[in-house]
Amino acid sequence: MIVIKGKSVFGGIAIGRISYLKKSREIVKRTIISDTRKELARFEAARQAAILQLEELYEQAAAKVGEANAMIIQIHQMMLEDLDYLEAVNNMIENQGVTAEYATSVTGDSFSLKFSSMEDEYMRERAADVLDISERVIKILRKEKQTAPSPKGPVIIASDDLAPSETIQLDKEMVLSFLTKYGSLNSHTAILARTMNIPAVIGLQDGLTEDWDGKTAVVDGFTGTVYLDPDEKTLEEMEEKKRREEEKKELLFSLKGKENITKDGKAIQLYANIGNSSDIGAVLENDAGGIGLFRSEFLYLEKSDYPTEEEQFSVYKYVAESLAGKKVIIRTLDIGADKQVPYFDLPKEENPALGYRAIRICLTRKELFKTQLRALYRASAFGNISIMFPMITSLKEVLEIKEVAAEVKAELKKAGIPYKENLELGIMLETPAAVLISDLLAQEVDFFSVGTNDLTQYTTAVDRQNPMLDKFYDPHHLSILRMLKLAADNAHKNGKWIGICGELAGDLSLTEAFLSIGIDELSVSPALILPLRQKVRESSVGPVNPDWFL
């Protein structure tokens, strides 16, 4: 028996035969041509053919995995319209006199390298996207057939990595689990695995080889462990663990449609955090009451230039309509710190976590801010949208935000464009400054949502991304619970509601404490909705326990 460990993407136990998807990327040789005009036409024809292929693929994928998960195909179509990408290919053909295949290959590699060297993990994962579309164009130029992986029977899919178009075409009924050498938690393989509730382990590196093809394996998605050719004892243990997990899953799914209410009658809203409109399927599948945090920055992170008002509006409208009246809280642009976007041309900072980020960018680049607000207000006419502003530290900021929002509403009204007049405006409590003046802030906004990740970082002065400080990073720090109690009291004194959208919201050991101090809403990853509902329904919440604050 061979045992290797990687990164867990989604929990669960899978037992079955491995099907290793072998892929070889052919090297495109540099070939000189004489007729550059003809070669430019060849590239353009191949590009248009690729767009048509992706349109057909989108329809197929939407039928298989739902429109939300199929949206990655639309993103690939947009990449084939990217002016920087197209200009790079055309310039190589014109200036170097090379074939369209070579120009496309080199451009794809160049853009992929640029993405993979970015600090933001989500942007690094876009390297796979640009390689995928480049490979598609090259195959069309070579008149090669596009083939999709088609495993025979339910198998554990293993690969060095899976291209986005390959992942989305897989028949989910034939996939027991995903295993990859590379990839990240933001890869499309990972996203699809979470959406489909399929056990998955990534980052297995050189421990995963093509020799595994056809062999029996056990995948423990909870621990990120893979057992190749498991011995009898391990197999029995894993089968028992799988049986227990399936029983637990059945119990959880029996909670669908049930109320989030404790034994002694305390109710709470359970919403989902998502980072992309492609996660909507998971929100609905896990019966979330709404979306408590929609991270709008993905619209900016995946583009090479500022998204237009129309591009943003179409996404916000799609999300609002997909939730069919359930609340959708969209956080405005939260760029900066660990989320860097090249075209924003942000200055290099020694301490970016305390620097030019989030609302500070929006209030100093107001046309950028107003573009997003116009898209959001327009989309509010199609669903139950609320807007949330990040990184607030002062009352002055909130008042300035409301002035900009009033300007946007006046412009829309003048243009005769419909929007929701009484749209909720809320703020994130992520800094000690905001919590300490939450009595004043509550008079100006409709709700609070506590970002416990940053609040813990700023309160305890511990960089949460520095692995050397892991032993000092304490999300259960007494100061955090005291701040949550203060913020909840101030919200309720002013007739406003308060939620938590940080990682702490999913900590089941604190659920009763949150309910006791008056937290009205918890927003977590979609997969945590049902376990959290079970915890709520099993709890009896009395008065506040003073020991929590000592």
XYZ file of C-alpha atoms in Angstrom:
550
model
C 0.000 0.000 0.000
C 1.218 3.490 -0.912
C -0.002 6.510 1.077
C 0.393 10.105 -0.140
C -1.049 13.385 1.063
C -2.145 16.517 -0.756
C -4.550 19.409 -0.187
C -8.140 18.590 0.623
C -10.666 20.332 -1.629
C -13.865 18.628 -0.521
C -14.480 16.044 2.182
C -15.802 12.566 1.571
C -14.566 9.026 0.976
C -14.223 7.547 -2.521
C -13.236 3.942 -3.240
C -12.686 2.770 -6.792
C -10.509 2.348 -9.838
C -8.241 5.178 -11.002
C -8.543 6.506 -14.540
C -5.464 8.609 -15.285
C -6.079 11.178 -17.994
C -2.831 11.260 -19.897
C -2.137 14.530 -21.664
C 0.793 15.559 -23.776
C 1.145 19.113 -24.946
C 2.858 19.148 -28.303
C 5.608 21.697 -28.856
C 4.798 24.104 -31.673
C 7.885 24.695 -33.804
C 8.806 28.163 -34.988
C 8.039 28.249 -38.691
C 8.508 31.276 -40.932
C 5.817 32.187 -43.479
C 5.841 34.715 -46.306
C 2.196 35.773 -46.502
C 1.443 37.439 -43.153
C -1.937 38.730 -44.342
C -3.068 35.192 -45.094
C -1.750 34.009 -41.712
C -3.616 36.784 -39.866
C -6.792 35.659 -41.639
C -6.124 32.053 -40.602
C -5.794 33.093 -36.975
C -8.979 35.175 -37.092
C -10.928 32.315 -38.653
C -9.643 29.926 -35.982
C -10.513 32.394 -33.237
C -14.083 32.754 -34.516
C -14.381 28.967 -34.794
C -13.165 28.637 -31.193
C -15.837 31.099 -30.026
C -18.501 29.051 -31.813
C -17.170 25.844 -30.233
C -17.336 27.462 -26.813
C -20.923 28.558 -27.426
C -21.872 24.938 -28.154
C -19.848 23.746 -25.179
C -21.633 26.232 -22.918
C -25.021 24.812 -23.922
C -23.826 21.252 -23.254
C -22.222 22.190 -19.945
C -25.265 24.167 -18.769
C -27.424 21.079 -19.307
C -24.964 18.887 -17.389
C -23.795 21.036 -14.492
C -26.089 24.056 -14.582
C -25.671 27.548 -15.987
C -23.745 28.817 -12.975
C -20.964 26.249 -13.366
C -20.932 26.643 -17.146
C -20.094 30.338 -16.849
C -16.366 29.549 -17.057
C -16.943 28.816 -20.739
C -18.313 32.316 -21.199
C -15.200 33.654 -19.468
C -13.098 31.790 -22.052
C -15.103 33.437 -24.814
C -14.311 36.820 -23.287
C -10.620 35.911 -23.151
C -10.723 35.297 -26.900
C -11.934 38.895 -27.244
C -9.176 40.317 -25.021
C -7.403 43.082 -26.940
C -4.008 42.528 -25.292
C -4.069 38.829 -26.152
C -5.164 39.438 -29.743
C -2.643 42.233 -30.264
C 0.202 40.027 -29.012
C -0.659 37.218 -31.461
C -1.182 39.565 -34.420
C 2.055 41.469 -33.716
C 4.088 38.255 -33.693
C 2.617 37.167 -37.020
C 3.165 40.574 -38.636
C 6.564 41.488 -37.173
C 8.225 38.074 -36.986
C 6.538 36.384 -39.961
C 5.680 33.254 -37.983
C 2.733 30.880 -38.234
C -0.483 31.535 -36.373
C 0.077 28.296 -34.412
C 3.462 29.479 -33.135
C 2.254 32.993 -32.328
C -0.728 31.595 -30.411
C 1.428 29.112 -28.508
C 4.028 31.681 -27.470
C 1.371 34.235 -26.511
C -0.498 31.647 -24.466
C 2.693 30.672 -22.631
C 3.601 34.317 -22.047
C 0.190 35.276 -20.652
C 0.075 32.094 -18.586
C 3.469 32.897 -17.064
C 2.288 36.422 -16.281
C -0.796 35.109 -14.484
C 1.090 32.386 -12.612
C 3.588 34.908 -11.214
C 0.882 37.090 -9.649
C 0.544 37.204 -5.874
C -3.201 36.594 -5.819
C -4.018 32.852 -5.888
C -7.197 33.346 -7.901
C -5.253 35.198 -10.618
C -2.521 32.547 -10.643
C -5.156 29.948 -11.420
C -6.212 31.921 -14.521
C -2.949 30.713 -16.098
C -4.744 27.444 -16.864
C -7.565 29.331 -18.582
C -5.345 31.142 -21.057
C -3.482 27.911 -21.900
C -6.821 26.182 -22.449
C -8.080 28.724 -24.968
C -4.713 28.845 -26.742
C -4.686 25.050 -27.105
C -8.191 25.197 -28.529
C -7.180 27.726 -31.200
C -4.043 25.743 -32.092
C -6.036 22.534 -32.563
C -8.443 24.349 -34.870
C -5.518 25.735 -36.879
C -4.111 22.207 -37.182
C -7.571 20.819 -38.000
C -7.351 18.453 -35.051
C -10.524 17.205 -33.389
C -11.411 18.539 -29.938
C -11.991 15.530 -27.677
C -13.471 15.426 -24.198
C -12.441 12.897 -21.523
C -14.954 10.057 -21.330
C -14.268 7.576 -18.521
C -15.953 4.191 -18.745
C -17.844 3.537 -15.544
C -17.558 5.393 -12.231
C -13.857 6.073 -11.629
C -11.465 8.230 -9.661
C -10.237 10.799 -12.169
C -6.502 11.475 -11.854
C -4.357 13.845 -13.904
C -1.394 16.171 -13.763
C -4.022 18.890 -13.929
C -7.338 19.329 -15.678
C -8.057 22.117 -18.125
C -11.241 24.052 -17.349
C -12.966 22.865 -20.528
C -12.072 19.238 -19.729
C -13.337 19.459 -16.159
C -16.671 20.927 -17.074
C -17.341 18.320 -19.790
C -16.855 15.349 -17.487
C -19.993 13.349 -16.790
C -20.390 13.884 -13.045
C -22.181 10.518 -12.752
C -18.928 8.852 -13.813
C -16.679 10.710 -11.342
C -16.102 9.273 -7.856
C -13.302 11.680 -7.003
C -10.691 14.057 -8.465
C -6.928 13.721 -7.918
C -4.402 16.116 -9.430
C -0.655 16.641 -9.172
C -0.974 20.403 -9.352
C -3.728 22.987 -9.112
C -4.962 25.147 -6.251
C -8.073 25.605 -4.151
C -9.224 28.141 -6.767
C -8.777 25.803 -9.729
C -11.845 24.889 -11.753
C -11.352 21.264 -10.790
C -11.571 22.311 -7.145
C -14.556 24.605 -7.704
C -16.462 21.927 -9.605
C -15.635 19.283 -6.979
C -17.053 21.492 -4.240
C -20.143 22.278 -6.300
C -20.746 18.607 -7.114
C -19.940 17.514 -3.536
C -17.269 15.130 -4.845
C -14.220 14.153 -2.712
C -11.130 15.768 -4.188
C -7.436 16.058 -3.375
C -5.044 18.325 -5.260
C -1.337 19.138 -5.033
C -0.221 15.490 -4.820
C 2.907 16.424 -6.758
C 5.226 13.645 -7.956
C 3.606 11.078 -5.678
C 0.820 10.794 -8.255
C 1.998 9.052 -11.435
C 0.508 7.621 -14.606
C 1.403 4.149 -13.279
C -1.635 4.490 -10.987
C -3.970 4.090 -13.949
C -6.303 1.122 -13.489
C -5.329 0.508 -9.855
C -7.660 0.581 -6.856
C -7.434 3.513 -4.486
C -9.172 5.087 -1.537
C -9.484 8.869 -1.419
C -10.029 10.481 1.971
C -11.148 13.971 1.027
C -11.364 14.987 4.694
C -7.653 14.561 5.369
C -6.333 14.937 1.805
C -4.936 11.380 1.916
C -4.835 8.856 -0.928
C -4.257 5.122 -0.347
C -3.103 3.200 -3.428
C -3.741 -0.565 -3.354
C -5.114 -0.310 0.210
C -4.597 -3.292 2.502
C -7.607 -5.116 3.917
C -7.541 -3.290 7.262
C -7.376 0.157 5.651
C -10.115 -0.750 3.195
C -12.404 -1.893 6.014
C -11.715 1.279 8.026
C -12.374 3.530 5.043
C -15.554 1.680 4.074
C -16.829 2.127 7.638
C -15.885 5.818 7.565
C -17.670 6.187 4.238
C -20.782 4.496 5.641
C -20.825 6.836 8.655
C -20.345 9.879 6.445
C -23.152 8.802 4.118
C -25.462 8.412 7.111
C -24.450 11.860 8.320
C -24.992 13.288 4.826
C -28.472 11.773 4.644
C -29.255 13.322 8.011
C -27.981 16.706 6.847
C -29.925 16.600 3.600
C -33.047 15.776 5.580
C -32.584 19.251 7.068
C -33.237 20.916 3.716
C -36.216 23.202 3.967
C -36.115 23.152 7.780
C -35.953 26.312 9.890
C -32.725 27.574 11.447
C -34.145 27.695 14.960
C -32.853 26.411 18.299
C -34.726 24.130 20.699
C -35.687 27.140 22.795
C -36.918 29.219 19.856
C -33.917 31.376 18.903
C -33.848 31.904 15.122
C -30.953 32.887 12.882
C -30.378 33.403 9.161
C -27.843 31.128 7.455
C -26.402 32.582 4.243
C -23.561 31.563 1.918
C -20.274 33.226 0.992
C -19.317 33.029 -2.684
C -16.494 34.439 -4.765
C -17.946 33.930 -8.217
C -21.322 33.615 -9.880
C -20.336 30.032 -10.767
C -20.827 29.144 -7.081
C -24.589 29.797 -7.208
C -25.321 26.124 -7.850
C -23.705 25.228 -4.524
C -25.718 27.934 -2.744
C -29.004 26.509 -3.991
C -27.966 22.868 -3.574
C -27.115 23.434 0.096
C -30.336 25.337 0.797
C -28.778 28.612 1.924
C -31.228 31.347 2.879
C -29.391 33.758 0.623
C -25.911 35.100 -0.154
C -24.310 36.898 2.775
C -21.114 37.798 0.948
C -20.665 38.019 -2.808
C -17.064 39.051 -3.449
C -17.428 41.342 -6.463
C -13.671 41.690 -6.950
C -13.619 38.495 -9.040
C -14.983 40.639 -11.881
C -11.845 42.753 -11.698
C -9.356 39.979 -10.904
C -10.139 37.919 -13.991
C -9.951 40.767 -16.508
C -7.090 42.657 -18.125
C -8.950 45.983 -17.917
C -11.671 47.569 -15.800
C -15.010 45.746 -16.219
C -17.636 47.994 -17.771
C -20.923 48.926 -16.166
C -22.754 46.591 -18.561
C -20.449 43.658 -17.799
C -20.961 44.127 -14.069
C -24.705 44.693 -14.404
C -25.178 41.427 -16.312
C -23.419 39.430 -13.572
C -25.241 41.108 -10.656
C -28.564 40.742 -12.462
C -27.866 37.052 -13.128
C -27.079 36.423 -9.457
C -30.147 38.340 -8.247
C -32.474 36.504 -10.636
C -30.920 33.106 -9.833
C -31.631 33.562 -6.109
C -35.321 34.256 -6.921
C -36.043 36.778 -4.193
C -33.568 35.528 -1.589
C -31.227 38.165 -0.176
C -27.989 38.774 -2.099
C -25.442 40.932 -0.255
C -22.801 42.155 -2.687
C -19.577 43.572 -1.287
C -18.135 46.406 -3.299
C -14.642 46.248 -4.735
C -12.110 44.921 -2.198
C -8.861 45.224 -4.125
C -5.486 45.839 -2.509
C -3.471 44.090 0.214
C -3.276 40.447 -0.957
C -5.511 41.074 -4.015
C -3.406 42.915 -6.583
C -4.682 43.795 -10.065
C -1.987 44.996 -12.514
C -4.139 47.494 -14.433
C -5.056 49.306 -11.191
C -1.403 50.371 -11.078
C -1.393 50.435 -7.290
C 1.764 51.723 -5.598
C 4.120 49.261 -3.920
C 3.542 49.426 -0.179
C 5.597 48.157 2.734
C 2.439 47.314 4.691
C -0.388 46.811 2.165
C -2.797 45.346 4.742
C -2.881 48.809 6.311
C -2.628 50.643 3.035
C -4.454 51.723 -0.086
C -7.219 49.168 -0.390
C -10.979 48.492 -0.596
C -13.148 51.547 0.193
C -10.056 53.776 0.235
C -9.572 53.102 -3.469
C -13.270 53.647 -4.190
C -13.449 56.990 -2.389
C -10.367 58.316 -4.196
C -11.344 56.924 -7.623
C -14.979 57.865 -7.582
C -15.757 57.220 -11.246
C -14.619 53.627 -10.725
C -16.829 53.464 -7.625
C -19.828 55.044 -9.343
C -19.560 52.586 -12.254
C -19.936 49.691 -9.832
C -22.727 51.372 -7.868
C -24.702 52.124 -11.058
C -24.465 48.449 -12.056
C -25.550 47.363 -8.578
C -28.503 49.750 -8.347
C -29.672 48.760 -11.826
C -29.470 45.062 -10.905
C -31.470 45.735 -7.726
C -34.600 46.027 -9.893
C -34.300 42.284 -10.639
C -33.962 40.809 -7.154
C -33.295 41.304 -3.468
C -29.875 42.955 -3.583
C -28.138 44.673 -0.662
C -24.787 46.473 -0.897
C -21.988 46.128 1.652
C -18.893 48.330 1.908
C -15.563 46.918 3.177
C -12.754 48.304 5.333
C -14.717 51.065 7.078
C -12.934 52.966 9.849
C -14.893 56.212 10.284
C -18.299 57.850 10.182
C -16.934 60.303 7.606
C -16.373 57.438 5.141
C -19.949 56.196 5.531
C -21.386 59.664 4.962
C -19.242 60.110 1.837
C -20.382 56.709 0.537
C -24.005 57.717 1.005
C -23.387 60.961 -0.913
C -21.947 59.021 -3.876
C -24.862 56.566 -3.735
C -27.329 59.481 -3.764
C -25.612 60.905 -6.865
C -25.891 57.542 -8.632
C -29.579 57.221 -7.782
C -30.249 60.752 -9.056
C -28.481 59.960 -12.349
C -30.482 56.758 -12.818
C -33.752 58.486 -11.980
C -32.997 61.255 -14.477
C -32.250 58.658 -17.156
C -35.460 56.783 -16.380
C -33.582 53.611 -15.400
C -35.393 51.508 -12.760
C -33.752 50.624 -9.450
C -34.791 49.702 -5.916
C -35.207 52.932 -3.979
C -34.937 51.480 -0.457
C -31.997 49.190 -1.195
C -30.179 48.147 2.010
C -26.715 49.619 2.562
C -24.467 47.923 5.096
C -20.840 47.970 6.173
C -18.274 45.397 7.173
C -16.840 45.640 10.672
C -13.236 44.597 10.085
C -11.350 47.115 12.190
C -11.366 47.847 15.921
C -12.083 51.492 15.006
C -15.374 50.543 13.327
C -16.458 48.329 16.218
C -15.691 50.984 18.828
C -17.867 53.565 17.017
C -20.497 51.044 15.933
C -23.121 52.949 17.961
C -22.622 55.930 15.616
C -22.258 53.874 12.444
C -25.479 51.954 13.171
C -27.408 55.218 12.873
C -26.272 55.607 9.247
C -26.474 52.082 7.803
C -28.998 49.244 7.587
C -26.828 46.376 8.818
C -23.385 45.226 9.956
C -21.436 42.185 8.742
C -18.349 41.296 10.743
C -15.278 40.219 8.788
C -13.620 38.235 11.570
C -10.516 37.350 9.537
C -9.318 40.945 9.278
C -10.826 41.959 12.616
C -8.700 39.295 14.344
C -5.630 40.370 12.383
C -6.002 44.056 13.171
C -7.040 43.545 16.796
C -4.277 41.105 17.741
C -1.607 42.641 15.447
C -0.914 39.232 13.909
C -0.488 38.832 10.144
C -2.897 35.990 9.320
C -0.944 35.126 6.152
C 2.402 34.699 7.877
C 2.913 30.970 8.655
C 5.571 31.870 11.249
C 2.808 33.449 13.353
C 0.361 30.539 13.269
C 0.794 29.845 16.993
C -0.012 33.498 17.776
C -3.065 33.838 15.518
C -6.063 33.185 17.772
C -9.515 33.684 16.213
C -11.013 32.754 19.626
C -9.189 35.625 21.306
C -11.242 37.105 24.134
C -11.091 40.551 22.502
C -12.940 39.289 19.407
C -15.904 37.925 21.372
C -16.073 41.156 23.367
C -16.064 43.195 20.161
C -18.810 41.037 18.650
C -20.938 41.564 21.765
C -20.391 45.351 21.649
C -21.226 45.531 17.928
C -24.354 43.374 18.348
C -25.604 45.515 21.238
C -25.073 48.726 19.258
C -26.768 47.315 16.160
C -29.856 46.222 18.074
C -30.121 49.484 20.068
C -30.529 51.206 16.709
C -32.921 48.635 15.244
C -30.361 47.161 12.841
C -29.280 43.563 12.238
C -25.785 42.126 12.448
C -24.135 39.128 10.817
C -20.733 37.462 10.589
C -19.232 36.579 7.197
C -15.671 35.717 8.260
C -14.278 32.212 8.803
C -15.383 32.305 12.434
C -19.021 32.122 11.335
C -18.541 28.440 10.502
C -16.882 27.558 13.817
C -19.483 25.238 15.383
C -17.861 25.566 18.801
C -18.940 29.216 18.884
C -22.437 28.912 17.388
C -24.201 29.027 20.762
C -22.117 32.031 21.827
C -23.035 33.902 18.643
C -26.715 33.173 19.166
C -26.580 34.266 22.802
C -24.932 37.618 22.116
C -27.491 38.405 19.434
C -25.862 37.660 16.077
C -28.743 37.598 13.566
C -27.020 36.017 10.564
C -24.087 33.718 9.840
C -22.631 33.518 6.337
C -20.386 30.568 5.519
C -19.176 28.514 2.563
C -22.118 26.658 0.938
C -20.941 23.242 2.148
C -21.188 24.397 5.789
C -24.839 25.512 5.624
C -26.418 22.174 6.561
C -23.904 21.239 9.319
C -24.452 24.706 10.797
C -28.246 24.284 10.571
C -27.913 20.982 12.412
C -25.852 22.676 15.147
C -28.415 25.459 15.514
C -31.348 23.038 15.741
C -29.568 20.904 18.360
C -28.717 23.895 20.559
C -30.510 25.431 23.501
C -29.475 29.035 23.922
C -29.980 30.714 27.260
C -28.685 34.048 28.528
C -25.171 35.232 27.724
C -22.558 33.137 29.508
C -20.203 35.567 31.307
C -17.382 33.011 31.057
C -17.192 33.720 27.307
C -15.952 37.235 28.081
C -13.567 36.547 30.961
